[in-house]
Coordinates of C-alpha atoms in Angstrom, one line a residue:
Chain A
M1 CA 11.2 -122.2 -76.3
N2 CA 9.1 -119.3 -77.1
W3 CA 8.4 -117.2 -74.8
P4 CA 5.0 -114.3 -75.1
L5 CA 6.6 -110.9 -76.0
L6 CA 5.0 -108.3 -74.3
N7 CA 4.0 -106.0 -76.1
L8 CA 4.7 -101.6 -74.8
D9 CA 2.4 -100.5 -76.7
M10 CA -0.5 -102.9 -76.8
L11 CA -0.9 -102.1 -73.2
M12 CA 0.4 -98.3 -72.6
T13 CA -2.4 -96.9 -74.7
P14 CA -3.3 -92.7 -73.9
E15 CA -6.7 -94.3 -71.3
M16 CA -4.5 -96.8 -69.8
T17 CA -1.6 -94.1 -68.5
S18 CA -4.1 -91.3 -67.5
R19 CA -5.0 -94.4 -65.0
I20 CA -1.9 -95.0 -64.1
L21 CA -1.2 -92.0 -63.3
R22 CA -4.7 -91.1 -61.6
I23 CA -4.1 -93.8 -59.6
A24 CA -0.8 -92.7 -58.5
L25 CA -2.6 -89.5 -57.6
L26 CA -4.7 -91.0 -55.0
L27 CA -2.7 -93.0 -53.4
L28 CA 0.7 -90.8 -53.5
A29 CA -0.8 -87.3 -52.4
G30 CA -4.5 -88.5 -51.9
L31 CA -3.7 -90.2 -48.5
P32 CA -1.7 -88.0 -47.3
L33 CA -3.7 -84.7 -48.4
V34 CA -6.5 -86.8 -45.8
Y35 CA -3.6 -87.3 -43.2
M36 CA -2.6 -84.5 -42.8
A37 CA -6.7 -82.5 -43.0
A38 CA -7.7 -85.4 -40.3
G39 CA -4.5 -83.8 -38.8
W40 CA -5.5 -80.1 -38.9
L41 CA -9.3 -80.4 -38.2
R42 CA -8.3 -82.6 -34.8
S43 CA -5.4 -80.2 -33.9
G44 CA -8.0 -77.7 -34.5
L45 CA -11.2 -78.6 -32.8
S46 CA -8.7 -79.2 -30.2
K47 CA -7.9 -75.9 -29.1
K48 CA -12.2 -75.4 -28.8
F49 CA -13.7 -78.9 -28.5
T50 CA -12.5 -81.8 -25.7
P51 CA -10.1 -84.1 -26.6
Q52 CA -12.3 -86.0 -27.3
R53 CA -14.2 -84.3 -29.6
A54 CA -11.3 -83.4 -31.7
M55 CA -10.2 -86.9 -31.6
I56 CA -14.1 -88.0 -33.2
G57 CA -13.7 -85.1 -35.4
G58 CA -10.5 -85.7 -36.5
K59 CA -11.6 -89.9 -36.7
V60 CA -14.8 -89.1 -38.7
V61 CA -12.5 -87.0 -41.7
Q62 CA -10.1 -90.3 -41.2
Y63 CA -12.2 -93.1 -42.5
G64 CA -14.4 -90.9 -44.8
G65 CA -11.3 -90.0 -46.6
I66 CA -10.3 -93.0 -46.3
T67 CA -13.8 -94.7 -48.2
L68 CA -13.7 -92.2 -51.0
I69 CA -10.3 -93.1 -52.4
G70 CA -10.8 -97.0 -51.9
V71 CA -14.0 -96.3 -53.7
M72 CA -12.5 -93.9 -56.7
L73 CA -9.7 -96.8 -56.8
L74 CA -11.9 -99.8 -57.2
H75 CA -13.3 -97.4 -59.4
E76 CA -10.0 -97.0 -61.5
F77 CA -10.2 -100.7 -61.7
G78 CA -12.7 -101.3 -64.3
F79 CA -14.9 -103.0 -60.6
Q80 CA -18.8 -102.2 -60.4
L81 CA -19.5 -100.2 -57.2
G82 CA -23.4 -100.9 -57.7
A83 CA -23.2 -104.4 -57.5
L84 CA -20.5 -103.8 -54.7
L85 CA -22.5 -101.6 -52.6
G86 CA -25.1 -104.3 -53.5
T87 CA -22.6 -107.3 -51.4
A88 CA -21.4 -104.7 -49.0
G89 CA -25.3 -104.3 -47.7
I90 CA -26.4 -108.2 -47.5
V91 CA -22.5 -108.5 -45.8
G92 CA -23.6 -105.5 -43.3
I93 CA -27.2 -106.7 -42.7
A94 CA -25.9 -110.6 -41.7
I95 CA -23.0 -108.4 -39.3
G96 CA -25.2 -106.6 -38.8
F97 CA -27.8 -109.8 -37.5
A98 CA -25.1 -111.2 -35.1
S99 CA -23.6 -108.5 -34.0
Q100 CA -26.5 -107.1 -32.1
T101 CA -25.1 -106.0 -29.2
S102 CA -21.6 -104.7 -30.3
V103 CA -24.2 -102.9 -32.5
S104 CA -25.9 -101.3 -30.0
N105 CA -22.4 -100.8 -28.2
I106 CA -21.0 -99.4 -30.6
I107 CA -24.0 -96.6 -31.3
S108 CA -24.2 -95.7 -28.0
G109 CA -20.7 -94.5 -27.4
L110 CA -21.1 -92.1 -29.8
F111 CA -24.6 -90.5 -28.2
L112 CA -22.1 -90.1 -25.5
I113 CA -18.8 -89.3 -27.1
A114 CA -21.7 -86.1 -28.4
E115 CA -23.7 -86.0 -25.0
E116 CA -20.3 -85.9 -23.1
P117 CA -22.2 -86.5 -20.1
F118 CA -18.7 -86.9 -18.2
V119 CA -15.4 -87.2 -19.9
V120 CA -12.3 -88.8 -19.3
G121 CA -10.8 -88.5 -15.3
D122 CA -14.7 -87.4 -13.9
I123 CA -16.2 -89.5 -11.2
I124 CA -18.9 -90.4 -11.7
T125 CA -21.1 -92.9 -10.1
V126 CA -23.8 -96.0 -12.1
N127 CA -25.7 -98.3 -10.8
N128 CA -24.2 -97.5 -7.7
L129 CA -20.5 -97.7 -8.0
T130 CA -18.4 -94.7 -7.6
G131 CA -14.7 -94.2 -9.5
E132 CA -12.7 -92.2 -11.8
V133 CA -13.4 -92.4 -16.2
L134 CA -10.7 -93.7 -16.8
S135 CA -11.2 -94.4 -21.1
I136 CA -14.8 -93.9 -23.5
D137 CA -14.3 -96.6 -26.2
T138 CA -15.8 -98.1 -29.2
L139 CA -17.1 -100.0 -26.4
S140 CA -17.5 -99.4 -22.7
I141 CA -16.1 -97.4 -20.7
K142 CA -12.9 -97.7 -18.7
L143 CA -13.4 -97.6 -14.7
R144 CA -11.2 -97.2 -11.4
T145 CA -13.5 -97.7 -8.2
F146 CA -11.7 -96.0 -4.7
Q147 CA -11.0 -99.4 -3.5
N148 CA -8.9 -99.5 -7.3
Q149 CA -10.2 -101.9 -9.4
F150 CA -11.0 -102.2 -13.0
V151 CA -14.4 -101.5 -14.1
R152 CA -15.7 -102.3 -17.7
I153 CA -19.4 -101.3 -18.2
P154 CA -20.7 -101.9 -21.8
N155 CA -21.5 -98.4 -23.9
E156 CA -25.3 -99.7 -24.2
T157 CA -26.0 -99.9 -20.5
I158 CA -24.9 -96.3 -19.5
L159 CA -27.0 -94.5 -22.2
K160 CA -29.7 -96.7 -19.7
S161 CA -28.6 -95.7 -16.3
E162 CA -29.5 -92.9 -14.8
V163 CA -25.1 -91.8 -14.6
T164 CA -24.6 -89.2 -11.6
T165 CA -21.0 -87.4 -12.6
V166 CA -19.6 -86.0 -8.9
T167 CA -17.1 -83.7 -10.6
R168 CA -18.9 -81.6 -12.6
F169 CA -19.3 -78.5 -11.4
P170 CA -16.2 -76.8 -9.6
I171 CA -18.0 -76.8 -6.5
R172 CA -19.8 -78.4 -3.9
R173 CA -21.7 -79.0 -0.8
I174 CA -21.5 -80.8 2.4
D175 CA -24.1 -81.8 3.9
L176 CA -24.0 -82.9 7.9
L177 CA -26.5 -83.6 9.9
V178 CA -25.8 -82.6 12.8
S179 CA -28.3 -83.9 16.1
V180 CA -28.6 -81.8 19.3
A181 CA -31.0 -82.6 22.5
Y182 CA -33.8 -80.4 24.2
K183 CA -32.5 -78.4 26.7
E184 CA -30.0 -77.2 24.5
D185 CA -30.0 -73.4 23.5
L186 CA -30.8 -73.0 19.3
E187 CA -29.8 -70.1 18.7
R188 CA -27.0 -70.5 20.2
V189 CA -25.9 -74.3 18.5
R190 CA -26.9 -72.7 15.2
N191 CA -24.0 -69.9 16.4
V192 CA -21.8 -71.9 17.1
L193 CA -21.7 -73.8 14.1
M194 CA -21.7 -70.8 12.2
E195 CA -18.2 -69.4 13.8
I196 CA -17.3 -72.6 12.5
A197 CA -17.9 -72.3 9.2
A198 CA -16.7 -69.6 9.0
Q199 CA -12.8 -70.3 11.2
H200 CA -12.5 -73.0 8.1
P201 CA -10.1 -71.4 5.1
L202 CA -11.2 -73.7 3.2
C203 CA -15.8 -74.1 3.7
L204 CA -16.0 -71.4 1.6
K205 CA -18.0 -68.3 2.5
E206 CA -19.5 -67.6 -0.3
P207 CA -22.0 -69.5 -1.1
S208 CA -22.8 -68.8 2.4
P209 CA -23.1 -71.6 5.2
Q210 CA -26.5 -72.3 5.5
L211 CA -27.9 -73.6 8.7
F212 CA -31.4 -75.5 9.0
Y213 CA -34.0 -77.4 11.1
E214 CA -34.7 -81.1 9.9
G215 CA -37.1 -82.2 12.9
F216 CA -37.6 -83.4 16.0
G217 CA -36.2 -86.3 15.8
S218 CA -37.2 -89.0 18.8
S219 CA -33.9 -87.9 20.8
S220 CA -33.1 -85.0 19.4
I221 CA -34.0 -81.5 18.2
D222 CA -32.0 -82.7 14.3
I223 CA -30.2 -79.9 11.9
K224 CA -28.5 -79.7 8.5
L225 CA -25.7 -77.8 7.6
G226 CA -24.8 -77.4 4.3
L227 CA -21.5 -75.7 3.5
W228 CA -20.1 -75.7 0.2
A229 CA -16.1 -76.0 -0.4
T230 CA -14.3 -76.7 -4.6
R231 CA -14.6 -80.0 -5.8
E232 CA -10.7 -80.5 -4.7
D233 CA -11.4 -79.5 -1.0
W234 CA -15.3 -81.3 -0.2
L235 CA -13.6 -85.0 1.3
R236 CA -10.6 -82.7 4.0
V237 CA -13.6 -80.4 4.5
K238 CA -16.8 -82.6 4.9
T239 CA -13.2 -84.4 7.4
D240 CA -12.2 -81.3 9.6
I241 CA -15.3 -79.6 10.3
F242 CA -16.6 -83.1 11.4
E243 CA -14.5 -83.2 13.8
R244 CA -14.6 -79.8 14.8
V245 CA -17.7 -80.2 15.4
K246 CA -17.3 -82.5 18.2
K247 CA -14.7 -80.8 19.7
R248 CA -16.3 -77.9 19.8
F249 CA -19.9 -78.6 21.1
D250 CA -17.6 -80.3 23.7
E251 CA -15.7 -77.5 24.6
E252 CA -19.2 -75.3 25.2
G253 CA -21.3 -78.5 26.7
I254 CA -23.3 -78.9 24.0
E255 CA -24.9 -82.4 23.9
I256 CA -25.2 -84.7 21.0
P257 CA -28.1 -87.3 23.0
F258 CA -27.9 -90.8 21.4
P259 CA -31.9 -92.7 22.1
H260 CA -33.4 -92.5 24.5
V261 CA -36.5 -93.8 26.5
S262 CA -38.1 -91.6 29.8
V263 CA -40.3 -93.7 31.6
Y264 CA -42.6 -91.8 33.7
T265 CA -45.7 -93.4 36.1
G266 CA -48.2 -91.6 35.2
S267 CA -47.7 -88.1 35.1
V268 CA -45.4 -85.8 32.6
S269 CA -44.0 -84.2 34.8
E270 CA -43.5 -86.2 38.8
P271 CA -39.6 -88.6 38.5
F272 CA -39.9 -91.1 39.3
P273 CA -40.9 -93.1 42.5
V274 CA -37.5 -94.9 43.7
K275 CA -38.2 -97.0 47.0
M276 CA -35.5 -98.4 49.0
A277 CA -36.8 -101.9 50.7
D278 CA -36.7 -102.1 54.4
G279 CA -34.3 -105.0 55.9
D280 CA -31.2 -107.4 55.2
A281 CA -31.2 -106.3 51.2
K282 CA -29.7 -109.6 49.0
G283 CA -28.4 -110.8 46.0
Chain B
M1 CA -2.2 -74.6 19.0
P2 CA 1.3 -73.4 19.0
K3 CA 2.1 -73.3 22.2
T4 CA 3.8 -69.0 24.1
V5 CA 7.2 -68.5 23.6
P6 CA 9.1 -69.7 28.0
D7 CA 10.4 -67.1 29.7
Q8 CA 13.8 -68.8 29.2
A9 CA 13.4 -69.7 25.6
P10 CA 17.0 -68.0 23.7
E11 CA 15.7 -65.8 21.0
P12 CA 15.0 -67.4 17.3
P13 CA 17.9 -65.0 14.9
R14 CA 15.0 -62.6 13.7
L15 CA 15.5 -62.9 9.8
S16 CA 15.0 -59.8 7.3
W17 CA 13.4 -58.6 3.8
G18 CA 16.0 -60.4 1.3
K19 CA 19.2 -63.1 1.0
V20 CA 19.2 -65.8 3.7
S21 CA 22.4 -66.2 6.3
L22 CA 21.5 -68.9 8.9
P23 CA 25.3 -70.7 10.5
D24 CA 23.9 -74.5 10.1
N25 CA 21.1 -76.8 11.4
E26 CA 20.2 -72.9 14.0
P27 CA 16.0 -71.9 13.2
G28 CA 15.5 -68.3 12.4
L29 CA 12.5 -67.1 12.8
F30 CA 10.6 -64.1 10.1
S31 CA 7.8 -63.2 11.4
L32 CA 5.1 -60.4 10.1
G33 CA 1.5 -60.0 10.4
H34 CA 0.1 -63.7 11.5
L35 CA 3.2 -65.6 9.9
R36 CA 5.6 -66.8 11.8
L37 CA 8.2 -68.7 9.0
W38 CA 11.0 -70.8 11.3
L39 CA 13.7 -71.6 9.2
K40 CA 16.8 -74.1 9.2
F41 CA 19.4 -75.5 6.9
F42 CA 20.4 -78.9 8.5
D43 CA 23.2 -81.3 6.2
G44 CA 23.0 -78.7 2.9
D45 CA 19.0 -79.0 3.1
L46 CA 16.4 -76.7 4.0
W47 CA 14.1 -77.2 6.7
L48 CA 10.8 -74.8 7.3
C49 CA 8.0 -74.0 8.7
P50 CA 4.7 -71.5 8.5
V51 CA 2.9 -70.4 11.6
Q52 CA -0.1 -69.2 11.8
A53 CA -0.2 -66.9 14.9
A54 CA -3.4 -65.9 16.3
E55 CA -2.7 -62.6 17.2
T56 CA 0.1 -60.1 15.0
E57 CA 1.8 -59.3 18.1
A58 CA 1.8 -62.9 19.5
E59 CA 5.6 -64.8 20.4
I60 CA 5.4 -67.9 18.4
A61 CA 7.7 -70.8 19.8
L62 CA 8.9 -73.4 16.7
P63 CA 6.4 -75.9 17.4
A64 CA 7.5 -79.0 19.0
A65 CA 6.2 -81.0 16.3
P66 CA 7.6 -78.7 14.1
N67 CA 5.8 -79.7 10.3
W68 CA 9.0 -78.7 8.4
Q69 CA 8.5 -79.5 5.0
R70 CA 12.2 -80.0 2.9
W71 CA 14.1 -78.4 0.5
T72 CA 17.4 -79.8 -1.7
L73 CA 19.1 -76.5 -2.3
G74 CA 22.7 -78.1 -4.1
K75 CA 24.7 -75.4 -4.8
R76 CA 22.2 -72.5 -5.5
H77 CA 21.7 -73.3 -1.6
G78 CA 22.9 -69.3 -0.4
Q79 CA 21.0 -67.7 -3.5
L80 CA 17.9 -68.1 -1.4
E81 CA 15.6 -65.1 -1.1
I82 CA 12.6 -63.8 0.6
V83 CA 10.4 -61.3 -0.7
P84 CA 6.9 -59.8 -0.5
A85 CA 4.2 -60.6 -3.0
L86 CA 0.3 -60.4 -3.8
P87 CA -2.0 -62.9 -3.1
D88 CA -1.9 -66.1 -5.1
L89 CA -5.5 -66.0 -6.3
P90 CA -8.2 -63.2 -7.4
L91 CA -9.9 -61.5 -4.2
V92 CA -13.1 -60.8 -4.3
I93 CA -13.8 -58.0 -1.6
N94 CA -16.2 -57.4 0.3
P95 CA -17.4 -53.8 2.1
E96 CA -18.2 -54.1 5.5
D97 CA -20.4 -51.3 4.5
P98 CA -21.5 -51.9 0.7
L99 CA -21.1 -48.3 -1.3
H100 CA -23.9 -47.0 -3.8
L101 CA -22.8 -45.6 -6.2
P102 CA -25.4 -42.9 -8.6
P103 CA -25.4 -43.2 -12.7
G104 CA -22.5 -40.7 -13.9
I105 CA -20.2 -41.3 -9.9
E106 CA -16.9 -41.4 -9.7
C107 CA -16.1 -42.7 -6.8
Q108 CA -12.4 -43.8 -5.9
I109 CA -12.1 -46.2 -2.3
Y110 CA -8.8 -47.6 -0.5
V111 CA -8.6 -51.8 0.2
S112 CA -5.4 -52.8 2.1
I113 CA -4.1 -56.4 0.9
P114 CA -1.9 -58.7 3.0
L115 CA 0.9 -59.1 2.0
W116 CA 2.5 -62.7 0.9
V117 CA 6.1 -63.9 1.9
E118 CA 7.9 -66.3 -1.0
L119 CA 10.7 -67.2 -0.2
Q120 CA 13.1 -67.5 -4.1
I121 CA 15.7 -69.0 -5.4
G122 CA 16.9 -66.6 -8.7
K123 CA 13.1 -67.4 -10.2
N124 CA 11.7 -70.1 -8.6
S125 CA 9.8 -70.3 -6.2
L126 CA 10.1 -72.4 -2.9
L127 CA 7.0 -70.9 -0.9
R128 CA 4.4 -68.1 -1.2
V129 CA 2.2 -68.1 2.8
P130 CA 0.2 -65.1 3.6
T131 CA 0.8 -62.8 6.8
L132 CA -3.2 -63.0 7.6
Q133 CA -4.8 -66.8 6.4
L134 CA -7.4 -65.7 4.1
S135 CA -10.8 -67.1 3.8
K136 CA -11.4 -68.2 -0.2
T137 CA -14.7 -67.7 -1.7
W138 CA -16.4 -68.9 -4.9
F139 CA -16.9 -66.2 -7.7
G140 CA -19.4 -67.2 -10.0
N141 CA -22.7 -69.4 -10.4
F142 CA -23.5 -72.9 -9.3
V143 CA -21.9 -74.1 -12.9
A144 CA -19.1 -72.7 -13.8
G145 CA -16.9 -69.1 -11.8
E146 CA -13.1 -68.9 -10.2
L147 CA -12.2 -69.5 -7.1
C148 CA -11.0 -66.5 -5.3
Y149 CA -9.7 -65.0 -1.4
A150 CA -12.7 -63.3 0.8
L151 CA -11.5 -60.2 2.1
T152 CA -13.7 -57.9 4.0
T153 CA -12.4 -53.9 3.5
R154 CA -14.0 -50.6 5.4
A155 CA -13.0 -49.9 2.3
R156 CA -12.2 -46.2 3.1
R157 CA -12.3 -43.0 1.3
V158 CA -9.6 -41.6 2.8
A159 CA -5.2 -43.3 2.5
G160 CA -4.5 -45.1 6.5
R161 CA -4.2 -43.0 9.0
G162 CA -0.7 -43.0 11.6
A163 CA 2.1 -45.4 11.5
P164 CA 1.5 -48.5 8.2
D165 CA 0.6 -51.7 8.6
P166 CA 4.4 -53.8 7.2
W167 CA 1.5 -56.4 6.6
I168 CA -0.8 -54.4 4.3
V169 CA -0.5 -54.0 1.1
H170 CA -2.2 -50.5 -0.3
C171 CA -4.0 -50.7 -3.2
P172 CA -6.5 -47.7 -4.9
I173 CA -9.9 -48.8 -6.6
T174 CA -11.5 -46.0 -8.8
I175 CA -14.7 -47.3 -9.8
H176 CA -17.0 -45.6 -12.0
N177 CA -20.5 -45.8 -12.7
G178 CA -21.6 -46.4 -16.1
D179 CA -23.9 -47.1 -16.7
D180 CA -27.4 -46.1 -15.9
E181 CA -28.7 -47.3 -13.1
N182 CA -27.3 -47.4 -9.3
L183 CA -24.6 -49.5 -8.4
D184 CA -24.1 -50.8 -5.6
V185 CA -21.1 -52.1 -4.4
E186 CA -21.7 -55.5 -2.0
K187 CA -18.6 -57.5 -4.1
V188 CA -15.3 -56.9 -6.3
R189 CA -12.9 -59.0 -7.4
L190 CA -9.7 -57.5 -8.0
E191 CA -7.4 -59.5 -10.4
V192 CA -4.3 -58.8 -8.0
S193 CA -1.8 -61.0 -10.2
R194 CA -1.6 -57.5 -12.6
L195 CA -0.6 -55.6 -9.4
S196 CA 2.8 -55.0 -9.1
I197 CA 3.9 -53.4 -5.7
Y198 CA 5.7 -50.3 -4.3
E199 CA 7.5 -48.9 -1.0
Y200 CA 7.7 -45.3 0.1
E201 CA 8.4 -44.7 3.5
Q202 CA 8.2 -47.9 5.6
A203 CA 4.9 -48.4 3.6
R204 CA 3.4 -50.4 0.4
W205 CA 1.2 -50.0 -2.4
A206 CA -0.4 -51.7 -5.6
N207 CA -1.2 -49.9 -8.3
Q208 CA -4.2 -47.6 -9.3
V209 CA -6.5 -49.6 -10.3
R210 CA -10.1 -47.8 -12.0
V211 CA -13.5 -49.8 -12.7
H212 CA -15.4 -48.1 -15.2
Y213 CA -18.5 -51.2 -14.4
R214 CA -21.3 -51.1 -17.9
G215 CA -24.1 -52.6 -16.1
Q216 CA -24.9 -56.2 -15.0
R217 CA -24.9 -57.6 -18.8
H218 CA -21.8 -56.1 -19.2
F219 CA -18.2 -56.7 -18.4
S220 CA -16.7 -54.3 -16.7
E221 CA -13.3 -52.9 -18.3
I222 CA -11.0 -52.5 -16.0
D223 CA -7.3 -50.6 -16.3
I224 CA -4.2 -50.7 -13.9
V225 CA -2.4 -46.9 -14.1
N226 CA 1.3 -47.6 -15.0
G227 CA 4.2 -46.7 -12.0
P228 CA 3.3 -46.2 -8.2
P229 CA -0.4 -44.6 -7.2
S230 CA -0.2 -40.6 -7.8
E231 CA -1.0 -40.5 -3.2
V232 CA 3.0 -42.0 -3.3
S233 CA 4.4 -40.9 -6.2
R234 CA 8.3 -41.4 -5.5
A235 CA 7.6 -45.2 -4.4
K236 CA 10.4 -47.3 -5.4
R237 CA 9.0 -50.7 -7.3
I238 CA 9.8 -53.5 -4.9
R239 CA 8.3 -56.4 -6.5
K240 CA 6.8 -57.0 -10.5
S241 CA 3.5 -57.7 -11.4
R242 CA 3.2 -62.3 -11.5
V243 CA 0.9 -61.3 -15.0
A244 CA 1.7 -58.2 -17.5
P245 CA -0.6 -55.1 -16.5
H246 CA -2.4 -55.1 -19.3
R247 CA -2.9 -51.3 -19.9
S248 CA -6.9 -52.6 -21.0
F249 CA -9.1 -55.0 -19.8
T250 CA -12.5 -56.8 -19.2
A251 CA -13.3 -59.0 -16.2
K252 CA -16.6 -59.7 -14.6
T253 CA -16.2 -57.4 -11.9
F254 CA -19.2 -57.3 -9.7
S255 CA -20.9 -60.1 -8.3
S256 CA -24.6 -60.7 -8.0
L257 CA -26.2 -61.8 -5.3
A258 CA -28.9 -63.5 -7.2
D259 CA -26.1 -65.8 -8.8
L260 CA -25.8 -67.6 -5.6
A261 CA -29.0 -67.5 -3.5
G262 CA -29.3 -70.0 -1.1
L263 CA -32.4 -71.3 -2.6
D264 CA -30.5 -74.1 -4.2
F265 CA -30.5 -75.7 -0.5
F266 CA -32.9 -76.9 -0.5
N267 CA -32.7 -78.7 -3.7
R268 CA -31.3 -82.1 -1.4

């Protein structure tokens, strides 16, 4: 049997040699260079920006570089890029229509990362659901609630909803609603409450505690006490102050009234008349 | 509330600065300022119980249910040391009567900083407790700032007279108003981690601090003067600063009251 001879001289034209060299260069030098550039950018950005932003910057360079090398390789192999891109566009539109929700979530995710309303580790409230942000991913964010439940929320939902980032700022205010009886001396009550705040070592001296009157309630005068604590100490201070107010009010004889109704018969100042009935009382 | 020592209670072994030596399972007491620090060794472990007394002179018994902290020290048992320290956060010094400095004027005030007590094994710190519990405060605005301790001071113009308090560190601060407007010294932030502690005739001192104020919009230039303050130039250093004291650095030192105005309270 006569095998066709492979004529290397015919294949190894100067043009072909140069093409092979370019392909080798793209694969052996271009790809490592892209990965190195992405790594440098990521570490450089992480010094100035959050890890999320640094990661995005690195990914953009990485994927952009790989795409560029891919296109250049296809060009070297003789593909017509115009026709290829046209086909890719048509396919892209078809896929886009078929996966609108996913695409919307991906784009929402990019906006969330760029806007950065919260970062991983923050505590947020979305639609009455509060939890710690575990991750911000391409399609959704993941939360861990305080009941230790795992919640996945699509990025699009986050972008459309009102989101409260509880741990955004380093200090938080504690609002304590205190009700006292009408008979109490309000100046004394004020002094006692301020003293309780001043004596708690974790209650911040500055911003200073503040007190104002909410109004005359049906059974009590309602007072609002505003105290500041760091976000780490917030819950502890809130619990402690609540206990201390109750204990101190008991010691000082300051009444925290429960709802009550006064019944009187015609005159504001006259007591309700009570009569003892004569004779044998039975029953 | 800790109970007062009953008359018949045996006096616990008293501990002082330096290496700690105690018989096994016999609590010893280190007492300074408002701090009563109980220590004991039991089965090779170290047990610690810090208690804050209401008065500096008050005798405090070991609480009936002590809140012990337990440490296993292994072979480093004998290296335990009690050393003086400065607070673990910066201080916001609040003069009882605010000072007002016209442009170009310089003044020196003396601030009394409560000492902290640190338990160390070699270079490792086990516990750092104050001889006076200070309240925390915020230096900055509602969005950013720094957690500090609040310290109200008389800001005396003359160094402390009379017998020195063993739990107080005197720090001389020189403030120079380099701005063309009056400076109201209502709150001064002091970075204590850059200060060393010196001792002279049983009184404790920190480095002299020079603050050059350059206006509300600029950071103040702060100099930590190397060595003991000029008042006690022969004082011996007993504790090195936690952070290397750069000769000069800049920092926000004087707070603006407008930053933390209570107006935000109504924004519910």
